[in-house]
Amino acid sequence: MSAPFREALVDLGAIAENVRALRARVATSTVMAVVKADGYGHGAIPAAHAALDGGANWLGVADIAEALRLRDAGITAPLLAWLHAPGADFASAIEAGIELGVSSAAQLEEVAAAGPAAVQLKLDTGLGRNGIQSDDAEAVFRRAADLQHLGRIRVRGLFSHLSNASVDDDTAQLAVFEQQLAAARAAGLDPEFTHLAATAGALSLPAARLGMVRLGLGIYGLSPFTDTTSTALGLRPAMRLSAVVASVKRVPAGQGVSYGYTFRTAAPTTLALVPLGYADGVPRHASNRAPVSINGHTYRIAGRVAMDQFVVDVGDAPVSVGDAAVLFGDPAEGVPSADDWAAACDTINYEIVTRIGARVTRSYRS
Ligand SMILES: *Cc1c(COP(=O)(O)O)cnc(C)c1O
């Protein structure tokens, strides 16, 4: 069988190994594998299975629909969802054994009304996003203790999320978290799970590991730090994005390439057409900048990335229709990395992998 036209090939063994490697580094903590956003574009269900194989104890997602999809696939591991729209279907989540992150007094009432529910209170310790604000925390803790006494909820955890603005900022958030944990206990709560750190915090701020860490990016083999590669962290990128060359043509010097002619050939040359475009998640910012590997050589994209395709000027290299063009993968295999793409597109590797579109076939190897 020929390779898919456009393919994101995911190495599930790499995900399991990355979890194992990260787990060894945060030995005292329980690991929640974060598989939101379709497992960062890798496929939530296969990624969840691989992470559990690698020793993850929990799974985390943003919303209830994502959590229900995992349950529908037969995944029974402890599972937390923490971002809810007004009127979210808490009853279905509770029935499916999904634990609910609760970020406000109003949400606590909604969840309790749909309960009995297992909840984890999400605190805003400084990120300024989702979570119970410090001023409200004591009242929410008291109300949660009452609702727990009434059997409407059980407060299983207390958590927050770091800004990664600086070590000092993260340390300040940790201090706020510890104060609030004490306040929660004083209000009569006894949360079994306390967690603050995602991949960056788990690796760079040991004090923030607490009882559990929520690892997303790292389990996919990518580094959250711009100054430390995945290889240096002992992680292996799990995704390789490629497409087959759809057309090859010889053109003369001076040939304009793609919309707006932002690239012109310098000499007679061969142009290879790669059938991936911004509709497939290739950022338009990659135009004339991002690297692509064909037959072991790395080139730059020539001209603008279009909706469905882009062009590579391969010079006199013997490139044929059907050859594989690799956009990114494991740099140890001599191909560009998602980090190279992030740098070329002025963004972060998270965005590079999560934006891959529906036309791209996800394939798996173990
Ligand atoms: C996405 C997310 C994570 C995982 O973050 P990474 O940087 O990918 O490890 C952890 N916790 C929360 C609340 C998140 O939203």
CSV table of C-alpha atoms and ligand atoms in Angstrom, one decimal:
chain,number,residue,atom,x,y,z
A,1,MET,CA,0.0,0.0,0.0
A,2,SER,CA,1.3,3.5,-0.8
A,3,ALA,CA,1.9,6.0,1.9
A,4,PRO,CA,-1.1,8.4,2.7
A,5,PHE,CA,-1.0,11.6,0.7
A,6,ARG,CA,-0.6,13.6,3.9
A,7,GLU,CA,0.4,11.8,7.0
A,8,ALA,CA,1.0,12.5,10.7
A,9,LEU,CA,2.8,9.4,11.8
A,10,VAL,CA,2.7,9.0,15.6
A,11,ASP,CA,5.1,6.7,17.4
A,12,LEU,CA,3.1,5.4,20.4
A,13,GLY,CA,6.2,3.7,21.9
A,14,ALA,CA,7.8,7.2,22.0
A,15,ILE,CA,4.8,8.5,24.1
A,16,ALA,CA,5.1,5.6,26.5
A,17,GLU,CA,8.8,6.0,26.8
A,18,ASN,CA,8.5,9.8,27.3
A,19,VAL,CA,6.1,9.2,30.2
A,20,ARG,CA,8.5,6.7,31.7
A,21,ALA,CA,11.4,9.1,31.4
A,22,LEU,CA,9.5,12.0,32.8
A,23,ARG,CA,8.1,9.8,35.6
A,24,ALA,CA,11.6,8.9,36.6
A,25,ARG,CA,12.5,12.6,36.9
A,26,VAL,CA,9.5,13.5,39.0
A,27,ALA,CA,9.7,10.3,41.1
A,28,THR,CA,7.7,11.5,44.0
A,29,SER,CA,4.7,12.6,42.0
A,30,THR,CA,1.7,11.0,40.4
A,31,VAL,CA,1.5,11.7,36.7
A,32,MET,CA,-1.5,13.1,34.9
A,33,ALA,CA,-1.1,12.8,31.2
A,34,VAL,CA,-2.8,15.7,29.4
A,35,VAL,CA,-4.5,14.6,26.2
A,36,LYS,CA,-6.7,17.6,25.5
A,37,ALA,CA,-7.0,19.0,22.0
A,38,ASP,CA,-7.0,15.5,20.5
A,39,GLY,CA,-3.9,14.6,22.4
A,40,TYR,CA,-2.1,17.8,21.1
A,41,GLY,CA,-3.0,16.7,17.6
A,42,HIS,CA,-1.6,13.1,18.1
A,43,GLY,CA,-5.0,11.5,18.6
A,44,ALA,CA,-6.4,11.6,22.2
A,45,ILE,CA,-7.4,7.9,22.4
A,46,PRO,CA,-4.2,6.3,21.2
A,47,ALA,CA,-2.1,8.9,23.1
A,48,ALA,CA,-4.1,8.1,26.3
A,49,HIS,CA,-3.5,4.4,25.9
A,50,ALA,CA,0.2,4.9,25.3
A,51,ALA,CA,0.6,7.3,28.3
A,52,LEU,CA,-1.2,4.8,30.6
A,53,ASP,CA,1.1,2.1,29.2
A,54,GLY,CA,4.1,4.3,30.1
A,55,GLY,CA,2.8,4.6,33.7
A,56,ALA,CA,0.6,7.6,33.8
A,57,ASN,CA,-1.9,7.3,36.6
A,58,TRP,CA,-4.4,10.0,35.5
A,59,LEU,CA,-5.7,11.6,32.3
A,60,GLY,CA,-6.5,15.3,32.0
A,61,VAL,CA,-8.5,17.1,29.3
A,62,ALA,CA,-10.0,20.6,29.0
A,63,ASP,CA,-13.7,20.0,28.5
A,64,ILE,CA,-16.3,17.4,29.2
A,65,ALA,CA,-16.8,16.4,25.5
A,66,GLU,CA,-13.2,15.4,25.3
A,67,ALA,CA,-13.5,13.4,28.5
A,68,LEU,CA,-16.6,11.6,27.3
A,69,ARG,CA,-14.8,10.6,24.1
A,70,LEU,CA,-12.2,8.8,26.2
A,71,ARG,CA,-14.8,7.1,28.3
A,72,ASP,CA,-16.7,6.1,25.1
A,73,ALA,CA,-13.5,4.5,23.9
A,74,GLY,CA,-13.5,2.3,27.0
A,75,ILE,CA,-10.8,4.2,28.9
A,76,THR,CA,-11.5,3.8,32.6
A,77,ALA,CA,-8.5,5.6,34.1
A,78,PRO,CA,-9.1,8.5,36.5
A,79,LEU,CA,-9.9,11.5,34.4
A,80,LEU,CA,-10.2,15.2,35.1
A,81,ALA,CA,-11.9,17.9,32.9
A,82,TRP,CA,-11.4,21.5,34.0
A,83,LEU,CA,-12.8,24.0,31.5
A,84,HIS,CA,-16.6,24.3,31.2
A,85,ALA,CA,-19.0,26.4,29.2
A,86,PRO,CA,-22.1,27.7,31.0
A,87,GLY,CA,-24.7,25.0,31.0
A,88,ALA,CA,-22.1,22.2,30.5
A,89,ASP,CA,-23.4,18.7,30.8
A,90,PHE,CA,-22.2,18.0,34.3
A,91,ALA,CA,-24.7,15.1,34.8
A,92,SER,CA,-23.3,13.1,31.9
A,93,ALA,CA,-19.8,13.7,33.1
A,94,ILE,CA,-20.6,12.6,36.7
A,95,GLU,CA,-22.4,9.5,35.4
A,96,ALA,CA,-19.3,8.6,33.3
A,97,GLY,CA,-17.0,8.9,36.4
A,98,ILE,CA,-15.3,12.1,35.2
A,99,GLU,CA,-13.9,14.3,37.9
A,100,LEU,CA,-14.7,18.0,37.4
A,101,GLY,CA,-12.4,20.9,37.9
A,102,VAL,CA,-14.4,23.7,39.5
A,103,SER,CA,-13.4,27.3,38.9
A,104,SER,CA,-16.1,29.4,40.6
A,105,ALA,CA,-18.7,29.5,43.3
A,106,ALA,CA,-21.4,29.4,40.7
A,107,GLN,CA,-19.9,26.4,39.0
A,108,LEU,CA,-19.6,24.6,42.4
A,109,GLU,CA,-23.4,25.0,42.8
A,110,GLU,CA,-24.1,23.7,39.3
A,111,VAL,CA,-21.9,20.7,39.8
A,112,ALA,CA,-23.4,20.0,43.3
A,113,ALA,CA,-26.9,20.2,41.9
A,114,ALA,CA,-26.0,17.5,39.3
A,115,GLY,CA,-24.0,15.5,41.9
A,116,PRO,CA,-23.0,13.6,43.9
A,117,ALA,CA,-19.8,14.6,42.1
A,118,ALA,CA,-16.1,14.2,42.6
A,119,VAL,CA,-14.6,17.6,42.2
A,120,GLN,CA,-11.2,19.3,42.2
A,121,LEU,CA,-11.2,23.0,43.0
A,122,LYS,CA,-9.2,25.0,40.6
A,123,LEU,CA,-7.5,28.1,42.1
A,124,ASP,CA,-6.3,31.2,40.3
A,125,THR,CA,-3.0,31.7,42.1
A,126,GLY,CA,-1.8,34.4,39.7
A,127,LEU,CA,-2.3,33.3,36.1
A,128,GLY,CA,-5.3,35.5,35.7
A,129,ARG,CA,-7.2,32.9,33.7
A,130,ASN,CA,-9.6,30.2,34.8
A,131,GLY,CA,-9.9,29.4,38.5
A,132,ILE,CA,-11.3,30.6,41.8
A,133,GLN,CA,-9.9,34.0,42.7
A,134,SER,CA,-8.0,34.4,46.0
A,135,ASP,CA,-10.6,36.7,47.4
A,136,ASP,CA,-13.4,34.2,46.8
A,137,ALA,CA,-11.4,31.1,47.9
A,138,GLU,CA,-12.3,31.0,51.6
A,139,ALA,CA,-16.0,31.3,51.0
A,140,VAL,CA,-15.9,28.6,48.3
A,141,PHE,CA,-13.9,26.3,50.6
A,142,ARG,CA,-16.6,26.8,53.3
A,143,ARG,CA,-19.4,26.2,50.9
A,144,ALA,CA,-17.6,23.1,49.4
A,145,ALA,CA,-17.2,21.7,52.9
A,146,ASP,CA,-21.0,22.1,53.5
A,147,LEU,CA,-21.8,20.5,50.2
A,148,GLN,CA,-19.4,17.7,51.0
A,149,HIS,CA,-21.1,17.3,54.4
A,150,LEU,CA,-24.5,17.1,52.6
A,151,GLY,CA,-23.1,14.4,50.3
A,152,ARG,CA,-23.5,16.5,47.1
A,153,ILE,CA,-19.8,16.6,46.3
A,154,ARG,CA,-16.5,15.1,47.4
A,155,VAL,CA,-13.5,17.5,47.1
A,156,ARG,CA,-10.8,15.2,45.9
A,157,GLY,CA,-8.3,17.7,44.8
A,158,LEU,CA,-7.0,21.3,44.8
A,159,PHE,CA,-5.0,22.6,41.8
A,160,SER,CA,-3.8,25.6,40.0
A,161,HIS,CA,-1.7,26.5,36.9
A,162,LEU,CA,1.6,28.4,36.6
A,163,SER,CA,2.4,31.4,34.4
A,164,ASN,CA,5.9,30.3,33.6
A,165,ALA,CA,6.7,34.0,33.6
A,166,SER,CA,9.8,33.5,35.7
A,167,VAL,CA,11.1,31.3,38.5
A,168,ASP,CA,10.1,34.1,41.0
A,169,ASP,CA,6.6,34.4,39.6
A,170,ASP,CA,6.1,30.6,39.7
A,171,THR,CA,7.5,30.5,43.3
A,172,ALA,CA,5.1,33.2,44.3
A,173,GLN,CA,2.2,31.2,42.9
A,174,LEU,CA,3.4,28.1,44.8
A,175,ALA,CA,3.3,30.2,48.0
A,176,VAL,CA,-0.2,31.3,47.3
A,177,PHE,CA,-1.2,27.8,46.6
A,178,GLU,CA,0.2,26.5,49.9
A,179,GLN,CA,-1.6,29.3,51.8
A,180,GLN,CA,-4.9,28.3,50.1
A,181,LEU,CA,-4.3,24.6,50.7
A,182,ALA,CA,-4.0,25.5,54.4
A,183,ALA,CA,-7.2,27.6,54.2
A,184,ALA,CA,-9.0,24.7,52.5
A,185,ARG,CA,-7.9,22.3,55.3
A,186,ALA,CA,-9.0,24.9,57.9
A,187,ALA,CA,-12.4,24.9,56.3
A,188,GLY,CA,-12.6,21.2,56.8
A,189,LEU,CA,-11.5,19.9,53.3
A,190,ASP,CA,-8.9,17.2,52.9
A,191,PRO,CA,-8.0,17.1,49.2
A,192,GLU,CA,-6.1,14.0,48.3
A,193,PHE,CA,-4.6,15.4,45.1
A,194,THR,CA,-2.7,18.7,45.0
A,195,HIS,CA,-1.2,19.8,41.7
A,196,LEU,CA,0.3,22.9,40.2
A,197,ALA,CA,3.0,22.0,37.6
A,198,ALA,CA,2.6,21.3,33.9
A,199,THR,CA,5.7,20.0,31.9
A,200,ALA,CA,7.7,23.2,32.4
A,201,GLY,CA,7.1,23.5,36.1
A,202,ALA,CA,7.6,19.8,36.7
A,203,LEU,CA,11.0,19.9,35.1
A,204,SER,CA,12.3,23.3,36.3
A,205,LEU,CA,10.7,23.9,39.7
A,206,PRO,CA,10.9,20.7,41.8
A,207,ALA,CA,9.1,22.3,44.7
A,208,ALA,CA,6.0,22.7,42.5
A,209,ARG,CA,5.7,19.0,41.8
A,210,LEU,CA,3.6,18.5,44.9
A,211,GLY,CA,1.5,15.3,44.9
A,212,MET,CA,0.9,15.2,41.1
A,213,VAL,CA,2.1,16.8,37.9
A,214,ARG,CA,0.1,17.4,34.8
A,215,LEU,CA,2.2,16.6,31.8
A,216,GLY,CA,1.2,17.5,28.3
A,217,LEU,CA,3.8,18.7,25.8
A,218,GLY,CA,6.6,16.5,27.4
A,219,ILE,CA,4.8,13.2,26.8
A,220,TYR,CA,4.7,14.0,23.1
A,221,GLY,CA,8.4,14.3,23.2
A,222,LEU,CA,8.6,18.1,22.9
A,223,SER,CA,10.4,20.6,25.1
A,224,PRO,CA,8.5,23.5,26.7
A,225,PHE,CA,11.8,25.5,26.9
A,226,THR,CA,13.2,27.5,24.0
A,227,ASP,CA,16.7,27.1,25.3
A,228,THR,CA,16.6,23.3,25.9
A,229,THR,CA,15.9,20.7,23.2
A,230,SER,CA,13.8,17.6,23.6
A,231,THR,CA,16.9,15.5,23.1
A,232,ALA,CA,18.6,17.3,26.0
A,233,LEU,CA,15.6,16.4,28.1
A,234,GLY,CA,15.8,12.8,27.1
A,235,LEU,CA,12.5,13.0,25.2
A,236,ARG,CA,11.7,11.7,21.7
A,237,PRO,CA,9.3,13.7,19.5
A,238,ALA,CA,6.4,11.3,18.7
A,239,MET,CA,5.0,12.9,15.6
A,240,ARG,CA,6.4,13.0,12.1
A,241,LEU,CA,4.5,15.2,9.6
A,242,SER,CA,5.0,14.4,5.9
A,243,ALA,CA,3.4,14.3,2.5
A,244,VAL,CA,4.2,12.7,-0.8
A,245,VAL,CA,5.6,15.0,-3.5
A,246,ALA,CA,2.6,15.5,-5.8
A,247,SER,CA,4.4,17.0,-8.8
A,248,VAL,CA,7.9,17.8,-10.0
A,249,LYS,CA,8.8,20.2,-12.8
A,250,ARG,CA,11.9,21.8,-14.3
A,251,VAL,CA,11.7,25.6,-14.7
A,252,PRO,CA,14.0,28.3,-16.0
A,253,ALA,CA,15.7,31.0,-14.0
A,254,GLY,CA,13.4,33.8,-13.0
A,255,GLN,CA,10.3,31.7,-12.5
A,256,GLY,CA,7.9,33.3,-10.0
A,257,VAL,CA,6.6,30.8,-7.4
A,258,SER,CA,3.2,30.8,-5.7
A,259,TYR,CA,0.9,33.7,-4.9
A,260,GLY,CA,2.5,37.2,-5.1
A,261,TYR,CA,5.8,35.8,-6.5
A,262,THR,CA,7.6,36.3,-3.1
A,263,PHE,CA,10.1,33.8,-4.5
A,264,ARG,CA,11.8,33.6,-7.9
A,265,THR,CA,14.2,30.9,-9.1
A,266,ALA,CA,17.8,32.0,-9.3
A,267,ALA,CA,18.8,29.5,-12.0
A,268,PRO,CA,17.2,26.7,-13.9
A,269,THR,CA,15.9,24.3,-11.2
A,270,THR,CA,13.4,21.7,-10.2
A,271,LEU,CA,10.3,22.6,-8.2
A,272,ALA,CA,8.7,19.9,-6.0
A,273,LEU,CA,5.0,20.4,-5.0
A,274,VAL,CA,4.1,19.3,-1.5
A,275,PRO,CA,0.3,18.9,-0.9
A,276,LEU,CA,0.1,20.5,2.6
A,277,GLY,CA,-1.2,24.0,3.1
A,278,TYR,CA,-2.6,26.3,5.7
A,279,ALA,CA,-5.8,24.3,5.7
A,280,ASP,CA,-3.7,21.4,7.0
A,281,GLY,CA,-2.2,23.5,9.8
A,282,VAL,CA,1.0,24.6,7.9
A,283,PRO,CA,1.3,28.2,9.1
A,284,ARG,CA,1.3,30.8,6.3
A,285,HIS,CA,4.2,32.3,8.3
A,286,ALA,CA,6.2,29.3,7.1
A,287,SER,CA,6.3,30.9,3.7
A,288,ASN,CA,10.0,31.2,2.5
A,289,ARG,CA,11.2,30.2,5.9
A,290,ALA,CA,10.4,26.7,7.3
A,291,PRO,CA,12.5,23.7,6.5
A,292,VAL,CA,11.4,20.5,4.6
A,293,SER,CA,13.5,17.3,4.2
A,294,ILE,CA,13.3,15.4,0.9
A,295,ASN,CA,15.5,12.3,0.3
A,296,GLY,CA,17.8,13.3,3.1
A,297,HIS,CA,18.3,16.9,2.1
A,298,THR,CA,16.8,19.9,3.9
A,299,TYR,CA,15.4,22.8,1.9
A,300,ARG,CA,13.4,25.9,2.6
A,301,ILE,CA,9.8,26.4,1.5
A,302,ALA,CA,9.9,28.5,-1.7
A,303,GLY,CA,7.2,31.2,-1.9
A,304,ARG,CA,3.9,31.4,-0.1
A,305,VAL,CA,2.2,28.5,1.6
A,306,ALA,CA,-1.2,28.2,0.0
A,307,MET,CA,-4.4,26.6,1.3
A,308,ASP,CA,-3.6,23.1,0.0
A,309,GLN,CA,0.1,23.1,-1.1
A,310,PHE,CA,3.5,24.7,-1.1
A,311,VAL,CA,6.6,24.5,-3.3
A,312,VAL,CA,10.2,23.5,-2.6
A,313,ASP,CA,13.1,24.5,-4.9
A,314,VAL,CA,15.3,21.4,-4.9
A,315,GLY,CA,17.9,22.6,-7.4
A,316,ASP,CA,19.2,19.7,-9.5
A,317,ALA,CA,18.5,17.0,-6.9
A,318,PRO,CA,16.8,13.9,-8.3
A,319,VAL,CA,13.4,14.3,-6.6
A,320,SER,CA,10.5,12.3,-8.1
A,321,VAL,CA,6.7,12.3,-7.7
A,322,GLY,CA,5.9,10.0,-4.8
A,323,ASP,CA,9.0,10.9,-2.7
A,324,ALA,CA,8.4,11.7,0.9
A,325,ALA,CA,8.6,15.4,2.0
A,326,VAL,CA,9.1,15.5,5.8
A,327,LEU,CA,8.2,18.8,7.5
A,328,PHE,CA,9.2,17.7,11.0
A,329,GLY,CA,9.8,14.7,13.1
A,330,ASP,CA,12.5,13.4,15.4
A,331,PRO,CA,15.7,15.5,14.7
A,332,ALA,CA,17.8,12.4,15.7
A,333,GLU,CA,16.6,10.9,12.3
A,334,GLY,CA,18.0,13.9,10.4
A,335,VAL,CA,14.8,15.7,9.7
A,336,PRO,CA,13.7,19.1,10.9
A,337,SER,CA,12.1,19.4,14.4
A,338,ALA,CA,8.8,20.9,15.5
A,339,ASP,CA,11.1,23.4,17.3
A,340,ASP,CA,12.7,24.4,14.0
A,341,TRP,CA,9.2,25.0,12.6
A,342,ALA,CA,8.2,27.0,15.7
A,343,ALA,CA,11.3,29.2,15.3
A,344,ALA,CA,10.7,29.7,11.6
A,345,CYS,CA,7.1,30.7,12.2
A,346,ASP,CA,7.6,32.8,15.3
A,347,THR,CA,5.4,30.6,17.4
A,348,ILE,CA,5.8,27.6,19.8
A,349,ASN,CA,6.0,23.9,19.2
A,350,TYR,CA,2.6,23.5,20.9
A,351,GLU,CA,0.9,25.4,18.1
A,352,ILE,CA,2.8,23.5,15.3
A,353,VAL,CA,1.5,20.1,16.4
A,354,THR,CA,-2.0,21.0,17.6
A,355,ARG,CA,-3.0,22.8,14.4
A,356,ILE,CA,-2.7,19.9,12.1
A,357,GLY,CA,-5.9,19.6,10.1
A,358,ALA,CA,-8.5,16.9,9.5
A,359,ARG,CA,-7.3,16.1,6.0
A,360,VAL,CA,-4.0,14.8,7.4
A,361,THR,CA,-4.2,11.0,8.0
A,362,ARG,CA,-3.1,10.0,11.5
A,363,SER,CA,-1.1,6.8,11.3
A,364,TYR,CA,0.3,4.9,14.3
A,365,ARG,CA,3.2,2.7,15.0
A,366,SER,CA,4.1,1.1,18.3
B,1,LIG,C1,-2.7,22.2,28.9
B,1,LIG,C2,-2.5,22.1,30.4
B,1,LIG,C3,-1.5,21.4,31.0
B,1,LIG,C4,-0.4,20.7,30.2
B,1,LIG,O1,0.6,21.7,29.9
B,1,LIG,P1,2.0,21.3,29.2
B,1,LIG,O2,2.7,22.6,29.2
B,1,LIG,O3,1.6,20.9,27.8
B,1,LIG,O4,2.6,20.2,30.0
B,1,LIG,C5,-1.5,21.2,32.4
B,1,LIG,N1,-2.5,21.8,33.1
B,1,LIG,C6,-3.5,22.6,32.6
B,1,LIG,C7,-4.5,23.2,33.5
B,1,LIG,C8,-3.5,22.8,31.2
B,1,LIG,O5,-4.5,23.5,30.7
